[in-house]
CSV table of C-alpha atoms in Angstrom, one decimal:
chain,number,residue,atom,x,y,z
S,12,MET,CA,-37.6,-25.2,11.3
S,13,THR,CA,-35.4,-28.3,12.1
S,14,ARG,CA,-35.0,-28.7,8.4
S,15,LEU,CA,-34.2,-25.1,7.8
S,16,TYR,CA,-31.5,-25.4,10.6
S,17,LYS,CA,-30.0,-28.4,8.7
S,18,TYR,CA,-29.9,-26.8,5.4
S,19,PHE,CA,-28.4,-23.5,6.9
S,20,PHE,CA,-25.5,-25.3,8.6
S,21,ARG,CA,-24.8,-27.5,5.7
S,22,GLY,CA,-24.5,-24.6,3.4
S,23,LEU,CA,-22.4,-22.7,5.9
S,24,ILE,CA,-20.1,-25.7,6.3
S,25,THR,CA,-19.9,-25.8,2.6
S,26,VAL,CA,-19.1,-22.2,2.0
S,27,LEU,CA,-17.0,-21.4,4.9
S,28,PRO,CA,-13.8,-23.3,4.1
S,29,LEU,CA,-14.1,-22.0,0.5
S,30,ALA,CA,-14.5,-18.3,1.7
S,31,LEU,CA,-11.7,-18.7,4.4
S,32,THR,CA,-9.2,-20.0,1.9
S,33,ILE,CA,-10.1,-17.4,-0.8
S,34,TYR,CA,-9.8,-14.8,1.8
S,35,LEU,CA,-6.5,-15.9,3.3
S,36,LEU,CA,-5.0,-16.4,-0.4
S,37,TYR,CA,-6.2,-12.8,-1.0
S,38,LEU,CA,-4.5,-11.5,2.0
S,39,PHE,CA,-1.1,-13.1,1.3
S,40,LEU,CA,-1.2,-12.2,-2.4
S,41,ALA,CA,-2.2,-8.5,-1.3
S,42,TRP,CA,0.7,-8.6,1.1
S,43,THR,CA,3.3,-10.1,-1.3
S,44,GLU,CA,2.5,-7.7,-4.0
S,45,GLY,CA,2.8,-4.8,-1.6
S,46,VAL,CA,6.2,-6.1,-0.4
S,47,ALA,CA,7.2,-6.6,-3.7
S,48,LEU,CA,6.2,-3.2,-4.9
S,49,THR,CA,8.1,-1.5,-1.9
S,50,PHE,CA,11.3,-2.8,-3.2
S,51,LEU,CA,10.4,-2.3,-6.8
S,52,ARG,CA,9.1,1.3,-6.6
S,53,PRO,CA,12.4,3.1,-7.0
S,54,PHE,CA,12.9,1.3,-10.2
S,55,ILE,CA,9.5,1.4,-11.7
S,56,GLY,CA,8.2,4.8,-10.3
S,57,GLY,CA,4.5,5.4,-10.7
S,58,PHE,CA,4.1,2.7,-13.4
S,59,TYR,CA,1.9,0.1,-12.0
S,60,VAL,CA,-0.1,-3.0,-13.5
S,61,PRO,CA,-2.4,-5.2,-11.0
S,62,GLY,CA,-0.5,-8.4,-10.3
S,63,MET,CA,2.8,-6.9,-11.5
S,64,GLY,CA,4.3,-6.8,-8.0
S,65,LEU,CA,3.3,-10.5,-7.3
S,66,ALA,CA,4.9,-11.5,-10.8
S,67,LEU,CA,7.9,-9.7,-10.2
S,68,GLY,CA,8.2,-10.9,-6.7
S,69,ILE,CA,8.1,-14.6,-8.0
S,70,LEU,CA,10.6,-13.9,-10.6
S,71,GLY,CA,12.9,-12.4,-7.8
S,72,ILE,CA,12.4,-15.5,-5.8
S,73,LEU,CA,13.6,-17.5,-8.6
S,74,ALA,CA,16.5,-15.5,-9.3
S,75,ILE,CA,17.4,-15.7,-5.5
S,76,GLY,CA,17.1,-19.6,-6.0
S,77,TYR,CA,19.1,-19.8,-8.8
S,78,LEU,CA,21.9,-17.5,-7.4
S,79,VAL,CA,22.2,-19.4,-4.2
S,80,SER,CA,22.8,-22.7,-6.0
S,81,LYS,CA,26.2,-21.2,-7.0
S,82,GLU,CA,28.9,-22.1,-4.5
S,83,ARG,CA,30.3,-18.4,-4.5
S,84,VAL,CA,27.0,-17.0,-3.6
S,85,GLN,CA,26.5,-19.7,-0.9
S,86,ARG,CA,29.8,-18.5,0.8
S,87,PHE,CA,28.5,-14.8,0.5
S,88,LEU,CA,25.3,-16.1,2.2
S,89,THR,CA,27.1,-17.6,5.0
S,90,LEU,CA,28.5,-14.3,5.8
S,91,ILE,CA,25.1,-12.6,5.7
S,92,GLU,CA,23.6,-15.3,8.0
S,93,MET,CA,26.4,-14.8,10.8
S,94,PRO,CA,24.3,-12.4,12.6
S,95,PHE,CA,21.4,-14.4,12.6
S,96,THR,CA,23.3,-17.6,13.6
S,97,ASN,CA,25.3,-15.9,16.6
S,98,LEU,CA,22.9,-13.7,18.4
S,99,PRO,CA,21.5,-15.4,21.3
S,100,VAL,CA,17.8,-15.0,20.8
S,101,VAL,CA,17.8,-14.5,17.1
S,102,LYS,CA,19.8,-17.5,16.6
S,103,SER,CA,17.2,-19.9,18.2
S,104,ILE,CA,14.5,-18.4,16.0
S,105,TYR,CA,16.3,-18.2,12.9
S,106,SER,CA,17.9,-21.8,13.3
S,107,SER,CA,14.5,-23.5,14.1
S,108,LEU,CA,12.8,-21.9,11.2
S,109,LYS,CA,15.5,-22.8,8.8
S,110,SER,CA,15.8,-26.3,10.0
S,111,PHE,CA,12.0,-26.7,9.7
S,112,ALA,CA,12.1,-25.3,6.0
S,113,ASP,CA,15.0,-27.6,5.1
S,114,TYR,CA,13.1,-30.6,6.6
S,115,PHE,CA,10.4,-30.0,3.9
S,116,SER,CA,12.7,-28.8,1.2
S,117,PRO,CA,12.3,-31.1,-1.9
S,118,SER,CA,16.1,-30.9,-2.4
S,119,SER,CA,16.8,-32.0,1.2
S,120,LYS,CA,19.2,-34.9,1.4
S,121,ASN,CA,17.6,-36.1,4.8
S,122,THR,CA,16.7,-39.7,4.4
S,123,ALA,CA,14.9,-39.8,7.9
S,124,GLN,CA,11.6,-38.3,6.5
S,125,GLN,CA,9.2,-41.0,7.2
S,126,VAL,CA,5.9,-41.6,8.5
S,127,VAL,CA,5.7,-44.3,11.2
S,128,ILE,CA,3.3,-45.8,13.6
S,129,LEU,CA,4.8,-45.9,17.1
S,130,ARG,CA,3.8,-49.0,19.1
S,131,VAL,CA,5.0,-49.3,22.8
S,132,PRO,CA,5.5,-52.9,23.9
S,133,GLY,CA,2.7,-54.1,26.1
S,134,GLN,CA,0.2,-51.3,25.1
S,135,GLN,CA,-2.4,-51.3,22.6
S,136,LEU,CA,-1.9,-47.8,21.9
S,137,GLU,CA,-0.7,-46.8,18.5
S,138,LEU,CA,0.6,-43.3,17.6
S,139,VAL,CA,1.4,-41.9,14.0
S,140,GLY,CA,4.5,-39.7,13.9
S,141,LEU,CA,7.4,-38.7,11.7
S,142,VAL,CA,11.0,-40.0,12.0
S,143,THR,CA,13.0,-36.8,12.2
S,144,ARG,CA,16.4,-38.4,13.0
S,145,ARG,CA,18.2,-41.7,13.3
S,146,GLY,CA,20.9,-42.4,15.8
S,147,THR,CA,22.1,-40.2,18.7
S,148,ASP,CA,25.3,-39.1,17.2
S,149,GLY,CA,26.1,-35.3,17.8
S,150,LEU,CA,23.7,-35.2,20.7
S,151,PRO,CA,24.8,-34.2,24.2
S,152,GLU,CA,25.8,-36.8,26.7
S,153,GLY,CA,23.0,-38.5,28.5
S,154,PHE,CA,21.0,-40.2,25.6
S,155,THR,CA,20.5,-43.8,25.9
S,156,GLN,CA,22.6,-45.1,23.1
S,157,GLY,CA,21.9,-47.9,20.5
S,158,ASP,CA,19.6,-48.3,17.4
S,159,ARG,CA,17.0,-45.4,18.3
S,160,VAL,CA,15.3,-42.8,16.3
S,161,ALA,CA,13.6,-39.6,17.1
S,162,VAL,CA,9.9,-39.6,16.5
S,163,TYR,CA,7.8,-36.3,16.3
S,164,LEU,CA,4.2,-36.7,17.3
S,165,PRO,CA,2.2,-33.8,15.9
S,166,MET,CA,-0.8,-32.6,17.9
S,167,GLY,CA,-4.3,-31.9,16.5
S,168,TYR,CA,-5.8,-28.5,16.1
S,169,MET,CA,-2.6,-26.7,16.9
S,170,ILE,CA,1.0,-26.3,15.9
S,171,GLY,CA,3.0,-28.3,18.3
S,172,GLY,CA,3.8,-31.8,19.3
S,173,TYR,CA,6.3,-34.0,21.2
S,174,THR,CA,9.7,-35.6,20.1
S,175,VAL,CA,10.4,-39.0,21.6
S,176,PHE,CA,13.5,-41.1,21.2
S,177,VAL,CA,12.7,-44.8,20.9
S,178,PRO,CA,14.1,-48.1,19.8
S,179,GLN,CA,14.0,-48.6,16.1
S,180,GLU,CA,12.1,-51.8,16.6
S,181,TRP,CA,9.1,-49.9,18.1
S,182,VAL,CA,8.2,-48.2,14.8
S,183,GLN,CA,6.8,-49.5,11.8
S,184,PRO,CA,6.7,-47.5,8.4
S,185,ILE,CA,3.5,-46.8,6.7
S,186,GLN,CA,2.8,-45.6,3.1
S,187,MET,CA,2.0,-42.0,3.8
S,188,SER,CA,3.5,-38.7,2.7
S,189,VAL,CA,4.8,-36.4,5.4
S,190,GLU,CA,2.2,-33.5,4.0
S,191,GLU,CA,-0.6,-36.2,4.2
S,192,ALA,CA,0.3,-37.2,7.7
S,193,MET,CA,0.7,-33.5,8.9
S,194,ARG,CA,-2.7,-32.6,7.4
S,195,SER,CA,-4.4,-35.6,8.9
S,196,SER,CA,-2.9,-34.7,12.4
S,197,LEU,CA,-4.1,-31.2,12.0
S,198,ILE,CA,-7.6,-32.4,11.9
S,199,ALA,CA,-7.2,-35.0,14.5
S,200,TRP,CA,-7.4,-37.8,11.9
S,201,MET,CA,-11.1,-37.1,11.4
S,202,ALA,CA,-12.7,-39.4,8.7
S,203,ARG,CA,-15.5,-38.2,6.7
S,204,ALA,CA,-19.0,-39.5,7.2
S,205,GLU,CA,-19.2,-40.7,3.7
S,206,ASN,CA,-16.2,-42.7,4.0
S,207,ASN,CA,-17.8,-44.8,6.9
S,208,ASN,CA,-21.0,-45.3,5.5
S,209,ASN,CA,-19.9,-48.6,3.8
S,210,ASN,CA,-18.7,-49.8,7.3
S,211,ARG,CA,-21.9,-49.2,9.2
S,212,PRO,CA,-24.0,-52.2,10.1
S,213,ALA,CA,-27.2,-52.3,8.4
S,214,PRO,CA,-30.1,-51.4,10.6
S,215,PRO,CA,-32.2,-54.5,12.0
S,216,ALA,CA,-35.2,-55.1,10.0
S,217,ASP,CA,-38.7,-54.9,11.5
S,218,PRO,CA,-40.0,-58.3,12.4
S,219,GLN,CA,-43.0,-59.3,10.4
S,220,ALA,CA,-45.2,-62.2,10.9
S,221,PRO,CA,-45.2,-64.6,7.8
S,222,ALA,CA,-48.2,-64.2,5.5
S,223,ASP,CA,-49.5,-67.9,6.3
S,224,GLN,CA,-49.0,-67.4,10.2
S,225,PRO,CA,-52.5,-67.9,11.8
S,226,ALA,CA,-53.9,-65.1,13.6
S,227,ALA,CA,-53.4,-65.0,17.6
S,228,PRO,CA,-56.3,-65.8,19.5
S,229,GLY,CA,-58.4,-62.7,20.5
S,230,ASN,CA,-56.7,-60.6,17.9
S,231,PRO,CA,-58.7,-61.7,14.6
S,232,GLY,CA,-57.5,-58.5,12.9
S,233,SER,CA,-53.9,-59.7,12.7
S,234,GLY,CA,-54.2,-62.9,10.4
S,235,PRO,CA,-54.3,-62.9,6.7
S,236,THR,CA,-57.2,-61.3,4.9
């Protein structure tokens, strides 16, 4: 029974991530196609081919991306964003989501994106974080001035974290992408067991008496035969 339990959970751990990933992708694709068809139904009527809504939705996003790269369209988009950037509650939600999306945008000119190790002087603790801001220019009064950086410390197993302002010399850049650091933080930096097999010490060998060692008194069966 112990072996059956082991096989069952091993198979479950193997299948569950694949099944959940495929299921979430299916839900996302079905939702995307449904939304796209809602806007396209007045133009295409009852004509429908499976996957057409998703394909047209992707083409529509590409077209929007091309249009917003034009200066005139950007000015018009600024007018559309005015209600979202001025209403009290909506402003906070929209600005936060837009800033978060712009931070990970490939075309972002933010040079502060960097994965670092934060070490507090006098402590053996090491924290992995993301530098999100360099300097305190533009911040309200009260922040300590000097060569300081803002470091975002993500939490594991949840969306959230802390942002701390620390001196520049407290952080050390490491060769890791932002996406990889966020993914590792999400699973609490758990290492796979196979990655640690080479680092495990070999188990001690069972002590055996040399072949030419004489038998102990009173134990004739322990000597060489």
